Coordinates of C-alpha atoms and ligand atoms in Angstrom, one line a residue:
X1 CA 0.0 0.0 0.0
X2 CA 1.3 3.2 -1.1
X3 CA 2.2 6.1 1.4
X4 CA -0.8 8.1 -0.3
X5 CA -3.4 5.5 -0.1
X6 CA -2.4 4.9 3.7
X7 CA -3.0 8.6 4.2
X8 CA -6.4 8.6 2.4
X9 CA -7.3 5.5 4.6
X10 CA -6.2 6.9 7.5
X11 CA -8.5 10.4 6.6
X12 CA -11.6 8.0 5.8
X13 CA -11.0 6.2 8.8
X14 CA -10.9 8.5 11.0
X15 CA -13.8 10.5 10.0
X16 CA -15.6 8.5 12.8
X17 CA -12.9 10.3 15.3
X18 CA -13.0 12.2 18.6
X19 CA -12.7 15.8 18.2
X20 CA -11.5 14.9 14.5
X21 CA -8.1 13.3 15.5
X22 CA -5.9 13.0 12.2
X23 CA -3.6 10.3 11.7
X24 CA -1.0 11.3 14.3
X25 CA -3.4 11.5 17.0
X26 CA -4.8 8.1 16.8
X27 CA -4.5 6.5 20.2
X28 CA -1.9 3.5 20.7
X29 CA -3.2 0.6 21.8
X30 CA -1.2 -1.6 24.4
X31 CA -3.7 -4.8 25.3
X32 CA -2.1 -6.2 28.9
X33 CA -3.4 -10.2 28.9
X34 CA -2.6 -13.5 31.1
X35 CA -3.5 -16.6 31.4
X36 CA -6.0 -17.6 34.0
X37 CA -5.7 -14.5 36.5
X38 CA -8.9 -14.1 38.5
X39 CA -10.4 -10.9 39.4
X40 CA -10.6 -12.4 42.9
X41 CA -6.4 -12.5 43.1
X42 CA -6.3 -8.1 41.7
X43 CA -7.1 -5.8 44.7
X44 CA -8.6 -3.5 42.1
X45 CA -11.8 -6.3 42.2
X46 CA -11.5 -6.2 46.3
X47 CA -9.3 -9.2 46.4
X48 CA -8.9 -11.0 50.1
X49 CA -6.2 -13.1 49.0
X50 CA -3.0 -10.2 47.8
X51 CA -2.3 -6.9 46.6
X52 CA -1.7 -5.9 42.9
X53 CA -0.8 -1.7 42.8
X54 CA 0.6 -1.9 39.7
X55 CA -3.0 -3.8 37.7
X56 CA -4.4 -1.4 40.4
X57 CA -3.1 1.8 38.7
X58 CA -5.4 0.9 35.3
X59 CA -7.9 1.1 37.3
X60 CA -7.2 4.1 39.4
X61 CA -7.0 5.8 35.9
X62 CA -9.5 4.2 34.5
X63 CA -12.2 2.3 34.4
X64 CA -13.4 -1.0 35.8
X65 CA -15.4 -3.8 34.3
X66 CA -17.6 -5.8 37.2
X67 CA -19.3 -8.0 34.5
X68 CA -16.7 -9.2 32.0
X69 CA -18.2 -12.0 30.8
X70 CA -16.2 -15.0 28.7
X71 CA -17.7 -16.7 25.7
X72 CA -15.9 -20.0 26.3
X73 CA -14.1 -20.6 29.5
X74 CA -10.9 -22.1 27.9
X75 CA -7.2 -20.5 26.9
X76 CA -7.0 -21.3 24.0
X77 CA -10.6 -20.3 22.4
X78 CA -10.9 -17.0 24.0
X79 CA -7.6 -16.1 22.3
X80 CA -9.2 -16.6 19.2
X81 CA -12.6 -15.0 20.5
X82 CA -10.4 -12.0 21.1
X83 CA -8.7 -12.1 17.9
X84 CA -11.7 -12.4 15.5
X85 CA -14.7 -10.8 17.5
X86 CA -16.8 -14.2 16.7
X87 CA -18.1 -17.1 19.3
X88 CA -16.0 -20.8 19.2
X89 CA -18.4 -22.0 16.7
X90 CA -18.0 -19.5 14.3
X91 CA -14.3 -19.1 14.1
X92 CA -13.3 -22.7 14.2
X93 CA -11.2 -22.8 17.6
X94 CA -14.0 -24.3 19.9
X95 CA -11.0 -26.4 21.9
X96 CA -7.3 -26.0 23.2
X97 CA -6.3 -28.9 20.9
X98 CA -7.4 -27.6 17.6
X99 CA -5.1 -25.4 15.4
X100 CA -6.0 -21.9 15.2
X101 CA -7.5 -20.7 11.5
X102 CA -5.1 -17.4 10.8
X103 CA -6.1 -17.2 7.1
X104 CA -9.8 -15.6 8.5
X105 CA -10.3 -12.4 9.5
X106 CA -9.0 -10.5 12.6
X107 CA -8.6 -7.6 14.6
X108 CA -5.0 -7.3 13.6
X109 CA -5.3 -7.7 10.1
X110 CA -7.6 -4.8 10.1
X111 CA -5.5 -2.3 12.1
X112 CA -2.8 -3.0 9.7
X113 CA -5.2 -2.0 6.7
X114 CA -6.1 1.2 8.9
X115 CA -2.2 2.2 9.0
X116 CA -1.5 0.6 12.6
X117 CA 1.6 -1.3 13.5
X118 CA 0.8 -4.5 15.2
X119 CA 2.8 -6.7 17.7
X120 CA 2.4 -9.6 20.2
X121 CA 5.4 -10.6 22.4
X122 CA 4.2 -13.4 24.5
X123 CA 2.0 -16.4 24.9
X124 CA 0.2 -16.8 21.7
X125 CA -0.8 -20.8 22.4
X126 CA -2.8 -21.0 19.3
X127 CA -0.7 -23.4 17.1
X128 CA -0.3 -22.0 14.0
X129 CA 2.0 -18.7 13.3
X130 CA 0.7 -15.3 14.1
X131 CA -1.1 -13.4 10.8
X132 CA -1.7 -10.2 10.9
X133 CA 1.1 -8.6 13.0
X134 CA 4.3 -6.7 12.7
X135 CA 6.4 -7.9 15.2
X136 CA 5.9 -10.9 16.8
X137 CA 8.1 -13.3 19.4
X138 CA 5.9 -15.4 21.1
X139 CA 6.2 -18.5 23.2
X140 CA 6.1 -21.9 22.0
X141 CA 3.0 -23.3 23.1
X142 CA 2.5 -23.0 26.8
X143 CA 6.2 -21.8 27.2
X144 CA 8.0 -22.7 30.4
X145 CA 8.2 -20.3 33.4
X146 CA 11.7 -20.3 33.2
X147 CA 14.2 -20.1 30.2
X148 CA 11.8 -19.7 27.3
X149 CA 12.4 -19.6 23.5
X150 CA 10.4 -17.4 21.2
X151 CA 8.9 -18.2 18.0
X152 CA 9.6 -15.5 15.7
X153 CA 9.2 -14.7 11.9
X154 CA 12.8 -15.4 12.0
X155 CA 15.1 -17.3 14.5
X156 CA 14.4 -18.5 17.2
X157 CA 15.0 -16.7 20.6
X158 CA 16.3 -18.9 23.2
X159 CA 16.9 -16.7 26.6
X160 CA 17.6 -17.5 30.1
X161 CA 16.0 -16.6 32.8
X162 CA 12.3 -16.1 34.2
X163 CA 9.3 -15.9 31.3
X164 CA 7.5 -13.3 32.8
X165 CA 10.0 -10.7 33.6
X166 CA 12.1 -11.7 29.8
X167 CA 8.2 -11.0 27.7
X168 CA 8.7 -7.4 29.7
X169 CA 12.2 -7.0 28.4
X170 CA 11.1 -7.9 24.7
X171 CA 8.1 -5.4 25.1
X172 CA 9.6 -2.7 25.9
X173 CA 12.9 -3.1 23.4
X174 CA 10.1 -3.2 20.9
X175 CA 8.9 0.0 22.3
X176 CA 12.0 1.5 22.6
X177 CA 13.9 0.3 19.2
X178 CA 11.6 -1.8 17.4
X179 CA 8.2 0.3 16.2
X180 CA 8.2 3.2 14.0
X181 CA 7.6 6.2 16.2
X182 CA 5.5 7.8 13.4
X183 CA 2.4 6.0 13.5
X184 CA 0.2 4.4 15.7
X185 CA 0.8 0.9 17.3
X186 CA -1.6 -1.7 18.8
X187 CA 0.5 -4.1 21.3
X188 CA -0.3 -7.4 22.5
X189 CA 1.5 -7.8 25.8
X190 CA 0.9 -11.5 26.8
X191 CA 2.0 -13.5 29.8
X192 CA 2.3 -17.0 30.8
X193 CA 1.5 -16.4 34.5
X194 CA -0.7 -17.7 36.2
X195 CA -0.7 -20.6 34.4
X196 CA -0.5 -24.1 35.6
X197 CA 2.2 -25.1 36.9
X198 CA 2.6 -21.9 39.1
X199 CA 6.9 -21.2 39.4
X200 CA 6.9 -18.2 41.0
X201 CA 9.9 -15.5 40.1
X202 CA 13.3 -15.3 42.0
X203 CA 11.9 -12.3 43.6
X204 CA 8.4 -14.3 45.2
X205 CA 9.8 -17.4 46.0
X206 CA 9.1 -16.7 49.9
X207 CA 6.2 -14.3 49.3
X208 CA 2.9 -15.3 51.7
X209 CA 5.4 -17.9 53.9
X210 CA 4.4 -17.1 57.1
X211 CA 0.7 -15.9 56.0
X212 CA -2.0 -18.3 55.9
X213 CA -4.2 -17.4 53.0
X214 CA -8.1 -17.7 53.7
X215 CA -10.0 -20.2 52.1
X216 CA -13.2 -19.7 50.4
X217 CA -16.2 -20.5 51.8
X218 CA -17.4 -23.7 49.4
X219 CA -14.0 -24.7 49.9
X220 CA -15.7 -28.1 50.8
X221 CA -18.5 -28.1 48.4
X222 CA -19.9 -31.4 48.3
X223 CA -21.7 -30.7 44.9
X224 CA -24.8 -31.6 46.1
X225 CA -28.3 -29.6 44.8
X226 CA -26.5 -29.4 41.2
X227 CA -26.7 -31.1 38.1
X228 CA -24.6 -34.7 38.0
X229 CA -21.7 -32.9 36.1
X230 CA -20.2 -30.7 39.1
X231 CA -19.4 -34.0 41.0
X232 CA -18.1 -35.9 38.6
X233 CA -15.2 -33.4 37.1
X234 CA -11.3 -34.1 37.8
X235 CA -10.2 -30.8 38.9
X236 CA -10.5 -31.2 42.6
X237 CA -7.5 -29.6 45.6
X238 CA -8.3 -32.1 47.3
X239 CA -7.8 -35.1 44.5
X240 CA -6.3 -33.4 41.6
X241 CA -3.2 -31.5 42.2
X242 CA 0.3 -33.9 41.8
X243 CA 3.6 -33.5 42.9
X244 CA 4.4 -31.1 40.1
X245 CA 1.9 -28.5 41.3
X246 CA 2.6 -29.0 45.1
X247 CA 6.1 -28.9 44.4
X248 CA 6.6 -31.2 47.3
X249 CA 6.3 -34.9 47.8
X250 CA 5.6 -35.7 51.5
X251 CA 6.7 -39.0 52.7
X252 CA 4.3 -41.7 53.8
X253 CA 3.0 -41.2 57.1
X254 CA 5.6 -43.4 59.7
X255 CA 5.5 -44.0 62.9
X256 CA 8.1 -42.6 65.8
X257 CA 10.5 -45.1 65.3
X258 CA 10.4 -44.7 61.4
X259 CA 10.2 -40.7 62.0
X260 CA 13.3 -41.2 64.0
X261 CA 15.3 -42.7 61.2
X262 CA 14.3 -40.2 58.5
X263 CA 15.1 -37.1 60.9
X264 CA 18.6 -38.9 61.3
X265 CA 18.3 -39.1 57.1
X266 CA 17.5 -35.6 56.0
X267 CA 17.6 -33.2 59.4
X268 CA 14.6 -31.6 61.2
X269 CA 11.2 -32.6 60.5
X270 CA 9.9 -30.2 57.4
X271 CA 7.0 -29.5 55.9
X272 CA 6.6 -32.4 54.3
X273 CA 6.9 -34.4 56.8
X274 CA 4.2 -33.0 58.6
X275 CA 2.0 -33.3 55.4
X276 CA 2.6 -36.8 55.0
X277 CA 1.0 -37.1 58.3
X278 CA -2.5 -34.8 57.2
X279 CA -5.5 -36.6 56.7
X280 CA -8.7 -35.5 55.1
X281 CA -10.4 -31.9 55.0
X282 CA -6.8 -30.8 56.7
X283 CA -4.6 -32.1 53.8
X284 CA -7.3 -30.1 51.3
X285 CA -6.0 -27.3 53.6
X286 CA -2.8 -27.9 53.4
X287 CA -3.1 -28.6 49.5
X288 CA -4.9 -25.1 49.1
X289 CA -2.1 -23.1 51.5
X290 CA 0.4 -24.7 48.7
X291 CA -0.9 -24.2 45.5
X292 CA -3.0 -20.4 46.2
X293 CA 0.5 -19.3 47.2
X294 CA 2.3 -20.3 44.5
X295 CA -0.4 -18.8 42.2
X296 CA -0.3 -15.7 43.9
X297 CA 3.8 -15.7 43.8
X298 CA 3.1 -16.0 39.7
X299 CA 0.7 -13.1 39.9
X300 CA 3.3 -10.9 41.9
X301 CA 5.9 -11.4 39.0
X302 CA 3.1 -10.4 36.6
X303 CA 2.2 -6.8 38.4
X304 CA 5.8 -6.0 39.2
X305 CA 6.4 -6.3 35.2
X306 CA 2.9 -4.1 34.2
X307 CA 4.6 -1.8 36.7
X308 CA 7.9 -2.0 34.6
X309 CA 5.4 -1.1 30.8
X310 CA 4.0 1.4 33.0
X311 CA 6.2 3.4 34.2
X312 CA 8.0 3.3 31.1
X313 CA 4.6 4.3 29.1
X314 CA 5.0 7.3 31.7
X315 CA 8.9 8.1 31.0
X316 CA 8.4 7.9 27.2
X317 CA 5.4 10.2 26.8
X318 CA 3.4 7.5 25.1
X319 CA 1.1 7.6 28.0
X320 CA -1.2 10.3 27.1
X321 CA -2.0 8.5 23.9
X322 CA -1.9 5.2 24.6
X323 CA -5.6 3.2 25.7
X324 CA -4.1 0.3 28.4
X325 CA -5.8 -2.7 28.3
X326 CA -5.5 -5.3 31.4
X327 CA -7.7 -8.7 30.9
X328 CA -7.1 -12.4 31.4
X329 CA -8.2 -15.4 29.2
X330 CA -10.9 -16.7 31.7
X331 CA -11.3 -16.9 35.3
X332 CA -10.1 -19.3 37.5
X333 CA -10.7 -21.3 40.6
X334 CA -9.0 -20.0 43.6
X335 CA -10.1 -23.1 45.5
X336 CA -14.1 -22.3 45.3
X337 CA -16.4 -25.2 45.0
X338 CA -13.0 -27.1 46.0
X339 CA -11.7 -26.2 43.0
X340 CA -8.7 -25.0 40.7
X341 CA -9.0 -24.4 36.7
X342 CA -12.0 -23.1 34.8
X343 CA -14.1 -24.6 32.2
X344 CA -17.8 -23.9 34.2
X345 CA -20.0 -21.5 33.5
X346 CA -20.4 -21.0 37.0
X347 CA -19.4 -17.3 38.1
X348 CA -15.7 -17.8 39.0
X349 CA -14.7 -19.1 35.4
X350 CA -17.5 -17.6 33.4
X351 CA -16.3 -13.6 34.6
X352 CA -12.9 -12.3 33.8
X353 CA -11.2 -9.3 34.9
X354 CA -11.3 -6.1 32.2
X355 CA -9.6 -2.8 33.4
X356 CA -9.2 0.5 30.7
X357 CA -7.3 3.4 31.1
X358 CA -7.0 6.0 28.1
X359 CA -6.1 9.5 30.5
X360 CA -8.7 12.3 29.4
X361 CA -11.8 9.9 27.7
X362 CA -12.5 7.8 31.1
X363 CA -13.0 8.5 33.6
X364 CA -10.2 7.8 36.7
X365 CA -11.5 5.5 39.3
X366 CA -15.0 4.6 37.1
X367 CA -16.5 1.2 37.6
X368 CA -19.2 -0.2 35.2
X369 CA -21.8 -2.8 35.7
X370 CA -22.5 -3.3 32.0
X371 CA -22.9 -6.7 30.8
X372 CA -19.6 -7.1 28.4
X373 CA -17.6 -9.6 26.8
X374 CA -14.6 -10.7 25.4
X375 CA -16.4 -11.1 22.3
X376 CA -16.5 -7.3 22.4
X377 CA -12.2 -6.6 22.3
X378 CA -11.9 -7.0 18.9
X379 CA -14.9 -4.2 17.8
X380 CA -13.7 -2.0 20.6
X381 CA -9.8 -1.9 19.0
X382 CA -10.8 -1.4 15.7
X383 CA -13.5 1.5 16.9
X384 CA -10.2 2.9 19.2
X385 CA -8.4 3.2 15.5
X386 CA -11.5 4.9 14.0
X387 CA -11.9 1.3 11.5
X388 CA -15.0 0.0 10.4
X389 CA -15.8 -3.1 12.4
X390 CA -17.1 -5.7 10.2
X391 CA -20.7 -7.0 10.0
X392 CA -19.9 -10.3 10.7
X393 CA -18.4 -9.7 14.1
X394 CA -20.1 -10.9 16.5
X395 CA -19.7 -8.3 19.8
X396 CA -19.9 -4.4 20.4
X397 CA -17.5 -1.7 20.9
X398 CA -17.0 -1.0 24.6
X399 CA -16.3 2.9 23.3
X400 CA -18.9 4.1 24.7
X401 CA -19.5 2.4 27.5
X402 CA -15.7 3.5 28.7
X403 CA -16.1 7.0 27.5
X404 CA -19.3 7.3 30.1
X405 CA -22.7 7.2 27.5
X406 CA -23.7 3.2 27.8
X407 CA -26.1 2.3 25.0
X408 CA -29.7 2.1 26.2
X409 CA -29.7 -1.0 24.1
X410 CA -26.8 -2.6 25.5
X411 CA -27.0 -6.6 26.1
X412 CA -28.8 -7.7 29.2
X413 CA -28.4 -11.5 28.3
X414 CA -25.2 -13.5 27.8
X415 CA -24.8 -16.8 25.6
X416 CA -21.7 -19.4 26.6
X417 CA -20.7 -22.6 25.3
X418 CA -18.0 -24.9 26.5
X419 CA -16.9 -27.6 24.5
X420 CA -13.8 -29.5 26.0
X421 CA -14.9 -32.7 27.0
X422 CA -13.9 -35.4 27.3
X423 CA -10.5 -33.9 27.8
X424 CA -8.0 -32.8 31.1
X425 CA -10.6 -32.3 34.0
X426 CA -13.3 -33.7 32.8
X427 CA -15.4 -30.9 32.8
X428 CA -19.1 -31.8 30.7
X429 CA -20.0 -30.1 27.7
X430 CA -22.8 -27.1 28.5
X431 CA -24.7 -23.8 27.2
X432 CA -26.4 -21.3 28.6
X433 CA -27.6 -18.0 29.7
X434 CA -26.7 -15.8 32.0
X435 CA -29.3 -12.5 32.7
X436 CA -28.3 -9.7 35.2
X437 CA -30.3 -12.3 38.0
X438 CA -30.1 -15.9 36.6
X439 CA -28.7 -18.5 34.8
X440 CA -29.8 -21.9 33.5
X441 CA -27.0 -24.1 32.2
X442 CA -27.6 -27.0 29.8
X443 CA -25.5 -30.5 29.9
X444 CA -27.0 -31.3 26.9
X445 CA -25.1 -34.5 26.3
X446 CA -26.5 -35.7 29.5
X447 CA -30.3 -34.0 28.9
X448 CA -29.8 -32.1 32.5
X449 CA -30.0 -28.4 33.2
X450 CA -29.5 -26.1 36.2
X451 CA -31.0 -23.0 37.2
X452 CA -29.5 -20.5 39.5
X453 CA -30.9 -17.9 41.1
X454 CA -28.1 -15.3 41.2
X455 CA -29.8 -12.7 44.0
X456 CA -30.2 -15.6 46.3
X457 CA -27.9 -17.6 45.7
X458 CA -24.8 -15.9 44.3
X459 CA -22.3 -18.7 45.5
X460 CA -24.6 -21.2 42.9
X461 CA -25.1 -23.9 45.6
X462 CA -28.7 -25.0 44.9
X463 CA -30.6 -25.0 41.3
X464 CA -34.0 -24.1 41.3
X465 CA -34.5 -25.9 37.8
X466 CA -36.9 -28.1 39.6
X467 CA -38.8 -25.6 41.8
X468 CA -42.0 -24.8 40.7
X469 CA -41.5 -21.2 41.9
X470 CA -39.2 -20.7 39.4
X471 CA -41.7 -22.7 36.1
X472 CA -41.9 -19.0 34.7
X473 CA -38.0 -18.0 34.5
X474 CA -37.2 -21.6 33.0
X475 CA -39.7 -21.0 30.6
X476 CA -38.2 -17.4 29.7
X477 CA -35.0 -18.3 30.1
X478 CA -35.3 -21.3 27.6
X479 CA -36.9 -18.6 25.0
X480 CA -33.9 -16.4 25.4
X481 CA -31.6 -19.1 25.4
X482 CA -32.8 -19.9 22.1
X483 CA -33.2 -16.5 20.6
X484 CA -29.3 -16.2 21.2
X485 CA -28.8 -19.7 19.6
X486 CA -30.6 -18.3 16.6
X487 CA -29.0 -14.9 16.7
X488 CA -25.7 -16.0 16.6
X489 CA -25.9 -19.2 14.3
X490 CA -25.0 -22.0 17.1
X491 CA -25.2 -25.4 15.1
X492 CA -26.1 -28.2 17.2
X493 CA -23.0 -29.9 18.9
X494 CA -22.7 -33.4 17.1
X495 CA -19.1 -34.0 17.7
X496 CA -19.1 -37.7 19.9
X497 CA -18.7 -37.5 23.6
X498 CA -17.8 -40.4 26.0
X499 CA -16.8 -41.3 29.4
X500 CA -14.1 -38.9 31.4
X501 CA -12.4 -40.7 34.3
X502 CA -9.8 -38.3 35.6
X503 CA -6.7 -39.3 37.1
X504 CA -4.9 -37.8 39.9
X505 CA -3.9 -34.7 37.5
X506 CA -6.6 -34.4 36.5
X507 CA -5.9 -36.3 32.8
X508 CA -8.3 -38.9 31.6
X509 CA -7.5 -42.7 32.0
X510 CA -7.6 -44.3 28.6
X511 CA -11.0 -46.5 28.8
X512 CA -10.3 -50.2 29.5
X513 CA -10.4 -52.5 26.0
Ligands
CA601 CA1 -6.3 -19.7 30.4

C-alpha cells in the first residue's frame, strides 16, 4: 500500500474520530493479557487473597469492568474469540487442541489496513504462526516459566532466565527500538502467569510464607443440589493437584521409630513431613495453603512487570495517547467449589477481569456494571483506531461504554458454550444463559439443566431448575436461550462424547479395552 493511499485510509477512517483526531493522534493501543488470573487474586476487584498496585493503577486511571463476561471458558478459544470478535463456533477454535485458523479475518489484520503497527510478544498458544502482526516473538505453546524460546518470523530466541520478567524486556525493546515512532501501534503484551504449573519469580519465592491465605467459603463443596456434572469433574485440591503443582512430595506417614530414622536421614522434620501425616479436610487445607501461594507468587511477578510497561509508558510520553488494556483469558478457581481451573460456566470461570485506562476519555477511578464480553475486544480496538468493524463480528465496541454514555440497548443476556470434553478435567460439555439475575445451564449430552438464582444464591449452591417457583424464568429463560442460539448461528453440537475418568492430575484414563 502506497504512502498516499495509507493517508487517504487513515483520513476515511478517521472521519468517525474524537474531536476529528488525524492520523498522528490516533490512540496506541497496548492490550495487557494473562493466562487464567482471576479478578478475585487483583485488589482492584476487592481481592482478600494479595495486593496488585501496579493492575491497580489501570484502574485508578481508568475504568473497571464488574461483569466481563467470557464466551468459552478455555485459553486457547478465547484467544481466538479475542482475535476475531466471533463465538468458538464460528471461528473454528472451539478447543485448546485444535489449530487456530489465521487465514480468517481478525482484529490485527484490520488495524494493519487502517495504518497501525501490530505486535504480540508473549504467549500466543494457538498453534499456528501469528497473521496479521508486525512484530511478533511469542512463546512456543504454553512456554516454560523459566528459560523460554520465542517463535519469531525469523530465528528462534532462546533466553535465560524467568518468562515473565524476559516478555517485559522484549516489550519494551520493541517499544523503545523496534516500532516506528511515526504512527500508531496496537501491542499485544501476553504473559504465561498464572498458568498451571505456578513457578513463582526469583523475587516471590518466599512471598505469603508465614501468612495463611483464607479459604473460600465452598472450599468443601460437596456438589450436592447441582446437576450430576459438578461432581463428577477431575479438577479437585483435594484429588487433583500432583507433585508437580505442590512442588513437594511428603513421605508416607511413619510411625516414631520410622520418624526417627528419617530425621537422622534428612535433618529436622519439614513441611513435608508434617503433610505426610494430614488426613482429610486438613490435607485439602494444606493442598490449598500450597498451590494459592504459589499462584499468587506468579501473579506478583506479573504486576511488578505491568509496573515496569508502565512506568516506562509514563517516561516515554506515550502515556497520554496510549488506551491500556489489562484482561485475562478466563477466570479461574481460587479453591471455590474445591476447585482449581476453569471450564464452568459457574461465576468464578464464566467472569474475567477487564480494566481500561485511556487518560482524558475515562473516567479515573469509574467502575461499570455493564454486561460485556470478550467477544466485544476485537470491535472496541478497531472502533479505538476509528476502523470500520465488520458486520460479521459478533460483539460491540465498549467505546462508549468506557467514554461514560452506555447504550440504552446494551445486552442484558449472555450466551456461553463450552466444549472441551472429554479432555484434562473432565469438565461436561454445556450452554447457557446468564441475565443480570439468573442462569440456566444446559448438559446437553446428559439432557440435564440447572437454574441458578443469582440474588439468592450468588455462590450457585442450589438449582432451582426443579422448583415450581421458578416454572416462569425456566420458561423465559429457555426462549432467550434460544433466541441467542438463533442470533448468533449456534449449530447443534454433534461431535461424539464419551466417558471422562480423571486421574490424579486431572488427565483422563484411557477406557479399559
Ligand atoms: Ca487460560
Amino acid at each position: 500500500m502506497s504512502r498516499l493511499t495509507l493517508l487517504l485510509a487513515a483520513i476515511i477512517a478517521c472521519a468517525g474520530c474524537q474531536d476529528g483526531a488525524m492520523e498522528g493522534e490516533r490512540p496506541n493501543i497496548v492490550f495487557i493479557f494473562t493466562d487464567d488470573h482471576t479478578a478475585r487474586a487483583l485488589s482492584a476487584y476487592g481481592s482478600v487473597v494479595n495486593e496488585t498496585p501496579h493492575l491497580d493503577r489501570i484502574a485508578q486511571e481508568g475504568m473497571r469492568f464488574d461483569q466481563c463476561l467470557v464466551t468459552n471458558s478455555i485459553c486457547a478459544p478465547s484467544r481466538a474469540v479475542i482475535l476475531t470478535g466471533k463465538h468458538s463456533h464460528m471461528n473454528g477454535q472451539l478447543t485448546n487442541g485444535q489449530r487456530f485458523d489465521g487465514s480468517q479475518q481478525t482484529f490485527p489484520k484490520l488495524l494493519q489496513q487502517a495504518g497501525y503497527q501490530t505486535s504480540i510478544i508473549g504467549k500466543w498458544h494457538l498453534r499456528s504462526a501469528p497473521t496479521g502482526f508486525d512484530h511478533w516473538q511469542v512463546l512456543r505453546g504454553q512456554g516454560p516459566y523459566y528459560n523460554p524460546m520465542f517463535l519469531t518470523p525469523g530465528d528462534t530466541l532462546h533466553l535465560t532466565g524467568y518468562t515473565t520478567d524476559l516478555i517485559t524486556d522484549l516489550t519494551l525493546e520493541w517499544l523503545e527500538e523496534g516500532r516506528d515512532p511515526d504512527s500508531p501501534f496496537m501491542l499485544m503484551y501476553q504473559h504465561k502467569a498464572p498458568h498451571r504449573e505456578w513457578h513463582p519469580g526469583p523475587d516471590h519465592y518466599d512471598l505469603y510464607e508465614d501468612t495463611d491465605i483464607p479459604e473460600p467459603p465452598t472450599l468443601f463443596d460437596n456438589y450436592s443440589n447441582r446437576a450430576s456434572p459438578a461432581a463428577e469433574q477431575g479438577m479437585t485440591i483435594a484429588r487433583h493437584l500432583d507433585v508437580t503443582d505442590l512442588k513437594l512430595r511428603a513421605p508416607r506417614s511413619m510411625n516414631e521409630e520410622q520418624a526417627a530414622v528419617w530425621e537422622a536421614v534428612y535433618g529436622p522434620r519439614n513441611e513435608a513431613f508434617h503433610a505426610a501425616n494430614l488426613q482429610g479436610d486438613d490435607l485439602t487445607r494444606w493442598k490449598y495453603q500450597r498451590y494459592v501461594k504459589e499462584y499468587l507468587r506468579t501473579v506478583a511477578g506479573v504486576d511488578d512487570n505491568v509496573g515496569r510497561l508502565l512506568d516506562y509508558l509514563d517516561e516515554s510520553g506515550l502515556a497520554d495517547n496510549t488506551v491500556v488494556i489489562y484482561s485475562s483469558d478466563q477466570g479461574w478457581y481460587l479453591g471455590e467449589h474445591g476447585w482449581y481451573d476453569k471450564r464452568w460456566m459457574y461465576e468464578e470461570s464464566l467472569i474475567t477481569p477487564l480494566l481500561i485506562r485511556w487518560p482524558g476519555h475515562v473516567a479515573p477511578g469509574s467502575t461499570t456494571d455493564a454486561m460485556v464480553s470478550n467477544l466485544d475486544f476485537a470491535a472496541t480496538f478497531l472502533d479505538l483506531a476509528g476502523a470500520e468493524v465488520p458486520a460479521d463480528m459478533q460483539g460491540r465496541s465498549l467505546k462508549p461504554i468506557f467514554t461514560g454514555q452506555t447504550p440504552e440497548d446494551w445486552r442484558t443476556s449472555h450466551y456461553y458454550h463450552y466444549y472441551e470434553y472429554p479432555a484434562v478435567h473432565c469438565v461436561e460439555r454445556h450452554y447457557g444463559v446468564r441475565t443480570r439475575t439468573h442462569k440456566m445451564i444446559h448438559y446437553y449430552n446428559r439432557g440435564e439443566w440447572e437454574l441458578f438464582d443469582l440474588a439468592s444464591d450468588p455462590m450457585e449452591l442450589t438449582s432451582v431448575y426443579d422448583d415450581a417457583a421458578y416454572a416462569d424464568v425456566v420458561t423465559e429463560l429457555k426462549a432467550e436461550l434460544e433466541r441467542l442460539r438463533t442470533h448468533y448461528q449456534v449449530p447443534e453440537d454433534t461431535r461424539p462424547t464419551g466417558p471422562c475418568i480423571p486421574n490424579e492430575r486431572g488427565v483422563p484414563v484411557p477406557p479399559a479395552e
